[in-house]
Amino acid sequence: GGYLKEPELSPLQLCLENVHRTLQRKDTQGFFAFPVNDTIAPGYSNIITHPMDFSFMKYKIDSNEYHSLEQFREDFNLMCNNAMVYNAPETIYYKAAKKLVLSGSKLLSPDKIRNMYRSIG
Ligand SMILES: COc1ccc(OC)c(-c2cc(C(C)=O)n3cccnc23)c1
């Protein structure tokens, strides 16, 4: 809308926005909404070499950096795995990541991915 040129989203981008929104809704506490920083997580940047969070994934969708659903799933799994590397198993972050990665594995199963590709033609 409006007079400024808004980039039209491709079918894959629209599909990724939907998947991203569905997964982010499960992060009710917002632990995965933004990058983890060394202030709230001491030594984080020394331990986690490839940080990932939902805001960065959204940026990558909108800048058309994902060329497949699988590439998106890799970033999602990276984000959850980072939390299970940095945080001890008894922490709320580790437990939230474990639950989130399970949700993602269901939503992004090979069968679900196949059906999504069929729907975007
Ligand atoms: C307590 O409130 C918040 C708010 C935002 C957070 O990350 C964006 C986090 C957070 C998120 C994480 C993760 C995901 O490892 N974390 C690890 C240690 C300490 N804090 C966090 C916690």
PDB file of C-alpha atoms and ligand atoms in Angstrom:
ATOM      1  CA  GLY A   1       0.000   0.000   0.000  1.00  0.00           C
ATOM      2  CA  GLY A   2       1.046   3.651   0.102  1.00  0.00           C
ATOM      3  CA  TYR A   3       3.174   5.315  -2.552  1.00  0.00           C
ATOM      4  CA  LEU A   4       6.563   4.029  -1.330  1.00  0.00           C
ATOM      5  CA  LYS A   5       7.654   0.966  -3.282  1.00  0.00           C
ATOM      6  CA  GLU A   6       7.001  -1.970  -0.941  1.00  0.00           C
ATOM      7  CA  PRO A   7       8.889  -5.081  -2.107  1.00  0.00           C
ATOM      8  CA  GLU A   8       6.328  -7.775  -3.036  1.00  0.00           C
ATOM      9  CA  LEU A   9       6.959 -10.968  -1.060  1.00  0.00           C
ATOM     10  CA  SER A  10       7.476 -14.176  -3.030  1.00  0.00           C
ATOM     11  CA  PRO A  11       5.361 -17.305  -2.321  1.00  0.00           C
ATOM     12  CA  LEU A  12       8.309 -18.774  -0.388  1.00  0.00           C
ATOM     13  CA  GLN A  13       8.673 -15.586   1.678  1.00  0.00           C
ATOM     14  CA  LEU A  14       4.947 -15.598   2.489  1.00  0.00           C
ATOM     15  CA  CYS A  15       5.186 -19.245   3.512  1.00  0.00           C
ATOM     16  CA  LEU A  16       8.266 -18.557   5.669  1.00  0.00           C
ATOM     17  CA  GLU A  17       6.521 -15.595   7.348  1.00  0.00           C
ATOM     18  CA  ASN A  18       3.675 -17.938   8.317  1.00  0.00           C
ATOM     19  CA  VAL A  19       6.000 -20.624   9.692  1.00  0.00           C
ATOM     20  CA  HIS A  20       8.062 -17.977  11.527  1.00  0.00           C
ATOM     21  CA  ARG A  21       4.927 -16.485  13.123  1.00  0.00           C
ATOM     22  CA  THR A  22       3.644 -19.918  14.181  1.00  0.00           C
ATOM     23  CA  LEU A  23       6.957 -20.835  15.816  1.00  0.00           C
ATOM     24  CA  GLN A  24       7.479 -17.458  17.482  1.00  0.00           C
ATOM     25  CA  ARG A  25       4.024 -17.668  19.104  1.00  0.00           C
ATOM     26  CA  LYS A  26       5.321 -20.664  21.042  1.00  0.00           C
ATOM     27  CA  ASP A  27       8.085 -18.493  22.563  1.00  0.00           C
ATOM     28  CA  THR A  28       5.632 -16.865  24.978  1.00  0.00           C
ATOM     29  CA  GLN A  29       8.431 -15.552  27.245  1.00  0.00           C
ATOM     30  CA  GLY A  30      10.284 -13.903  24.356  1.00  0.00           C
ATOM     31  CA  PHE A  31      13.557 -15.692  25.164  1.00  0.00           C
ATOM     32  CA  PHE A  32      14.203 -16.209  21.449  1.00  0.00           C
ATOM     33  CA  ALA A  33      12.773 -12.901  20.166  1.00  0.00           C
ATOM     34  CA  PHE A  34      16.046 -10.949  20.150  1.00  0.00           C
ATOM     35  CA  PRO A  35      19.796 -11.614  20.205  1.00  0.00           C
ATOM     36  CA  VAL A  36      21.192 -12.835  23.536  1.00  0.00           C
ATOM     37  CA  ASN A  37      23.838 -10.382  24.776  1.00  0.00           C
ATOM     38  CA  ASP A  38      26.820 -10.826  27.098  1.00  0.00           C
ATOM     39  CA  THR A  39      25.192  -8.630  29.751  1.00  0.00           C
ATOM     40  CA  ILE A  40      22.293 -11.028  30.386  1.00  0.00           C
ATOM     41  CA  ALA A  41      24.373 -14.087  29.478  1.00  0.00           C
ATOM     42  CA  PRO A  42      28.012 -13.782  30.629  1.00  0.00           C
ATOM     43  CA  GLY A  43      30.513 -15.060  28.067  1.00  0.00           C
ATOM     44  CA  TYR A  44      27.786 -15.815  25.520  1.00  0.00           C
ATOM     45  CA  SER A  45      29.662 -14.400  22.519  1.00  0.00           C
ATOM     46  CA  ASN A  46      32.741 -16.511  23.380  1.00  0.00           C
ATOM     47  CA  ILE A  47      30.744 -19.736  23.596  1.00  0.00           C
ATOM     48  CA  ILE A  48      28.194 -19.287  20.781  1.00  0.00           C
ATOM     49  CA  THR A  49      29.939 -18.647  17.464  1.00  0.00           C
ATOM     50  CA  HIS A  50      26.787 -18.440  15.303  1.00  0.00           C
ATOM     51  CA  PRO A  51      24.059 -16.626  17.243  1.00  0.00           C
ATOM     52  CA  MET A  52      20.496 -16.792  15.905  1.00  0.00           C
ATOM     53  CA  ASP A  53      17.140 -15.399  17.047  1.00  0.00           C
ATOM     54  CA  PHE A  54      13.647 -14.831  15.642  1.00  0.00           C
ATOM     55  CA  SER A  55      14.278 -11.135  14.818  1.00  0.00           C
ATOM     56  CA  PHE A  56      17.293 -12.042  12.666  1.00  0.00           C
ATOM     57  CA  MET A  57      15.327 -14.834  10.987  1.00  0.00           C
ATOM     58  CA  LYS A  58      12.575 -12.314  10.171  1.00  0.00           C
ATOM     59  CA  TYR A  59      15.181  -9.952   8.716  1.00  0.00           C
ATOM     60  CA  LYS A  60      16.553 -12.776   6.552  1.00  0.00           C
ATOM     61  CA  ILE A  61      13.044 -13.657   5.295  1.00  0.00           C
ATOM     62  CA  ASP A  62      12.321 -10.023   4.363  1.00  0.00           C
ATOM     63  CA  SER A  63      15.722  -9.585   2.687  1.00  0.00           C
ATOM     64  CA  ASN A  64      15.075 -12.796   0.735  1.00  0.00           C
ATOM     65  CA  GLU A  65      18.104 -14.648   2.136  1.00  0.00           C
ATOM     66  CA  TYR A  66      16.311 -17.982   2.512  1.00  0.00           C
ATOM     67  CA  HIS A  67      16.119 -19.892  -0.742  1.00  0.00           C
ATOM     68  CA  SER A  68      14.427 -22.935   0.802  1.00  0.00           C
ATOM     69  CA  LEU A  69      12.365 -24.071   3.779  1.00  0.00           C
ATOM     70  CA  GLU A  70      15.279 -26.300   4.756  1.00  0.00           C
ATOM     71  CA  GLN A  71      17.625 -23.310   5.091  1.00  0.00           C
ATOM     72  CA  PHE A  72      15.070 -21.674   7.409  1.00  0.00           C
ATOM     73  CA  ARG A  73      14.787 -24.897   9.426  1.00  0.00           C
ATOM     74  CA  GLU A  74      18.600 -24.939   9.795  1.00  0.00           C
ATOM     75  CA  ASP A  75      18.561 -21.450  11.364  1.00  0.00           C
ATOM     76  CA  PHE A  76      15.677 -22.426  13.636  1.00  0.00           C
ATOM     77  CA  ASN A  77      17.529 -25.539  14.834  1.00  0.00           C
ATOM     78  CA  LEU A  78      20.728 -23.465  15.254  1.00  0.00           C
ATOM     79  CA  MET A  79      18.848 -20.995  17.472  1.00  0.00           C
ATOM     80  CA  CYS A  80      17.461 -23.786  19.683  1.00  0.00           C
ATOM     81  CA  ASN A  81      20.774 -25.669  19.754  1.00  0.00           C
ATOM     82  CA  ASN A  82      22.670 -22.525  20.835  1.00  0.00           C
ATOM     83  CA  ALA A  83      20.393 -22.332  23.871  1.00  0.00           C
ATOM     84  CA  MET A  84      21.056 -25.997  24.690  1.00  0.00           C
ATOM     85  CA  VAL A  85      24.818 -25.463  24.408  1.00  0.00           C
ATOM     86  CA  TYR A  86      25.111 -22.273  26.458  1.00  0.00           C
ATOM     87  CA  ASN A  87      22.487 -23.019  29.139  1.00  0.00           C
ATOM     88  CA  ALA A  88      22.633 -25.941  31.600  1.00  0.00           C
ATOM     89  CA  PRO A  89      19.870 -28.575  31.234  1.00  0.00           C
ATOM     90  CA  GLU A  90      18.097 -27.507  34.440  1.00  0.00           C
ATOM     91  CA  THR A  91      17.624 -23.898  33.251  1.00  0.00           C
ATOM     92  CA  ILE A  92      14.362 -22.438  31.937  1.00  0.00           C
ATOM     93  CA  TYR A  93      16.184 -21.496  28.702  1.00  0.00           C
ATOM     94  CA  TYR A  94      17.404 -25.027  28.003  1.00  0.00           C
ATOM     95  CA  LYS A  95      13.930 -26.432  28.729  1.00  0.00           C
ATOM     96  CA  ALA A  96      12.247 -23.778  26.564  1.00  0.00           C
ATOM     97  CA  ALA A  97      14.648 -24.575  23.708  1.00  0.00           C
ATOM     98  CA  LYS A  98      14.013 -28.323  24.025  1.00  0.00           C
ATOM     99  CA  LYS A  99      10.238 -27.730  23.812  1.00  0.00           C
ATOM    100  CA  LEU A 100      10.614 -25.261  20.931  1.00  0.00           C
ATOM    101  CA  VAL A 101      12.837 -27.524  18.824  1.00  0.00           C
ATOM    102  CA  LEU A 102      10.240 -30.291  19.217  1.00  0.00           C
ATOM    103  CA  SER A 103       7.487 -27.964  17.956  1.00  0.00           C
ATOM    104  CA  GLY A 104       9.688 -26.991  15.043  1.00  0.00           C
ATOM    105  CA  SER A 105      10.443 -30.595  14.136  1.00  0.00           C
ATOM    106  CA  LYS A 106       6.690 -31.251  13.845  1.00  0.00           C
ATOM    107  CA  LEU A 107       5.919 -28.096  11.846  1.00  0.00           C
ATOM    108  CA  LEU A 108       8.981 -28.535   9.620  1.00  0.00           C
ATOM    109  CA  SER A 109       8.906 -32.314   9.170  1.00  0.00           C
ATOM    110  CA  PRO A 110       9.921 -33.533   5.675  1.00  0.00           C
ATOM    111  CA  ASP A 111       6.269 -34.373   4.987  1.00  0.00           C
ATOM    112  CA  LYS A 112       5.017 -30.922   6.059  1.00  0.00           C
ATOM    113  CA  ILE A 113       7.804 -29.281   4.006  1.00  0.00           C
ATOM    114  CA  ARG A 114       6.784 -31.351   0.938  1.00  0.00           C
ATOM    115  CA  ASN A 115       3.171 -30.241   1.354  1.00  0.00           C
ATOM    116  CA  MET A 116       4.232 -26.589   1.744  1.00  0.00           C
ATOM    117  CA  TYR A 117       6.209 -26.749  -1.501  1.00  0.00           C
ATOM    118  CA  ARG A 118       3.144 -28.216  -3.222  1.00  0.00           C
ATOM    119  CA  SER A 119       1.058 -25.290  -1.969  1.00  0.00           C
ATOM    120  CA  ILE A 120       3.525 -22.656  -3.195  1.00  0.00           C
ATOM    121  CA  GLY A 121       3.723 -24.306  -6.597  1.00  0.00           C
TER     122      GLY A 121
HETATM  123  C1  LIG B   1      14.864 -13.077  31.400  1.00  0.00           C
HETATM  124  O1  LIG B   1      14.416 -12.354  30.283  1.00  0.00           O
HETATM  125  C2  LIG B   1      15.064 -12.575  29.088  1.00  0.00           C
HETATM  126  C3  LIG B   1      14.737 -11.734  28.043  1.00  0.00           C
HETATM  127  C4  LIG B   1      15.338 -11.926  26.799  1.00  0.00           C
HETATM  128  C5  LIG B   1      16.256 -12.956  26.611  1.00  0.00           C
HETATM  129  O2  LIG B   1      16.879 -13.197  25.407  1.00  0.00           O
HETATM  130  C6  LIG B   1      16.446 -12.392  24.297  1.00  0.00           C
HETATM  131  C7  LIG B   1      16.588 -13.821  27.686  1.00  0.00           C
HETATM  132  C8  LIG B   1      17.513 -14.936  27.493  1.00  0.00           C
HETATM  133  C9  LIG B   1      17.492 -15.801  26.428  1.00  0.00           C
HETATM  134  C10 LIG B   1      18.511 -16.710  26.614  1.00  0.00           C
HETATM  135  C11 LIG B   1      18.831 -17.773  25.707  1.00  0.00           C
HETATM  136  C12 LIG B   1      17.914 -17.989  24.554  1.00  0.00           C
HETATM  137  O3  LIG B   1      19.836 -18.473  25.875  1.00  0.00           O
HETATM  138  N1  LIG B   1      19.150 -16.422  27.784  1.00  0.00           N
HETATM  139  C13 LIG B   1      20.217 -17.047  28.381  1.00  0.00           C
HETATM  140  C14 LIG B   1      20.658 -16.546  29.599  1.00  0.00           C
HETATM  141  C15 LIG B   1      20.039 -15.439  30.144  1.00  0.00           C
HETATM  142  N2  LIG B   1      18.985 -14.821  29.517  1.00  0.00           N
HETATM  143  C16 LIG B   1      18.568 -15.346  28.346  1.00  0.00           C
HETATM  144  C17 LIG B   1      15.985 -13.627  28.925  1.00  0.00           C
END
